[in-house]
């Protein structure tokens, strides 16, 4: 997992780069965590799969509208063409992520919920973060050291404690289906990382539309009834924020942090959900809440204090994404450039060897 390859793993302060890089992951967790109490606030009495489908559909439609508004605002600019283009070689990765996380994951979850109580399912959903990290470390060779592994374990332990209730430690066929859903989402997270250099809104929009149409269609085919106008609109809005904007931020975080670290930060989403629930329905939290909060805070602290630094070589690379002309983007422009940054256009990275602190971001997916 790359332990021992660091020339330096210092316990430095949380600097501006770390704050900018971590913020999208925590923002994604906040929005997704808020979606559960907000969906509960709507009081919809619909089949779980239909609710999931509508939330996904709201994310896809909302992001499509947002992308249309952006295109009209930046009409004629080179970035508009870049934003709507996904390289052909990356389409299989995106398709795999959509099928795994947008179709198979919800189907396994809804099938498992049919024979598993909500408390047990909530506990088992913590497996997603673990499986995401394990796949990232073992299959995609993302680097990790003992501090990152410990931070991940601490955050997951907090999530387990937050959802743990008496009598939830049974392993039934339904529980195995919930774990299968977590595996699908873990695969989804790792495959999405492969396309994270592309426009985050486009990636999240495609995933939302495909998952929304599929799950809504399956639910209606199985006899579910579509809610009325106002509740339907409210559900779509919650889906836009809690699934759409959250997923777009998640893609941005994958670009800057890598899969395992993004998954770890995203694992604090249940804590945000509980906090918002307490604000909506005030109650005195028990000792498990405070212990879970402490564990998750320690886990996040272990991650943000990371300093991974060593000599490394960047292989030649061609791609397109929003960037500034930092040490990794010292290139000329084939077309007239007005000096505006950040901007997006296809560009080529020459081979470069240097040393600096870095995350396993889109430019640092090297082996150790």
XYZ file of N, CA and C in Angstrom, residues 323-325 328-333 343 345-349:
45
model
N -7.674 24.261 -14.984
C -6.375 24.305 -14.321
C -5.849 25.736 -14.309
N -4.876 25.955 -13.471
C -4.094 27.186 -13.479
C -2.675 26.811 -13.917
N -1.880 27.792 -14.239
C -0.533 27.502 -14.725
C 0.428 27.350 -13.548
N 2.718 22.109 -12.645
C 2.355 20.970 -13.480
C 1.753 21.393 -14.819
N 1.579 22.689 -15.019
C 0.924 23.173 -16.248
C 1.727 24.328 -16.850
N 2.919 23.999 -17.300
C 3.785 24.988 -17.966
C 3.770 24.716 -19.460
N 2.623 24.979 -20.086
C 2.483 24.663 -21.493
C 2.116 25.918 -22.293
N 2.378 25.826 -23.592
C 1.967 26.899 -24.499
C 0.540 26.652 -24.955
N -0.070 27.669 -25.560
C -1.449 27.576 -26.037
C -1.477 27.627 -27.566
N -8.810 27.908 -16.422
C -9.447 27.695 -17.712
C -9.261 26.233 -18.094
N -8.792 23.416 -21.409
C -8.519 23.112 -22.811
C -7.673 21.843 -22.847
N -7.665 21.128 -23.972
C -6.778 19.964 -24.085
C -5.320 20.414 -23.981
N -4.527 19.723 -23.188
C -3.126 20.076 -23.030
C -2.300 18.824 -22.764
N -1.016 18.929 -22.994
C -0.109 17.795 -22.862
C 0.911 18.065 -21.765
N 1.111 17.075 -20.919
C 2.144 17.140 -19.891
C 3.379 16.389 -20.375
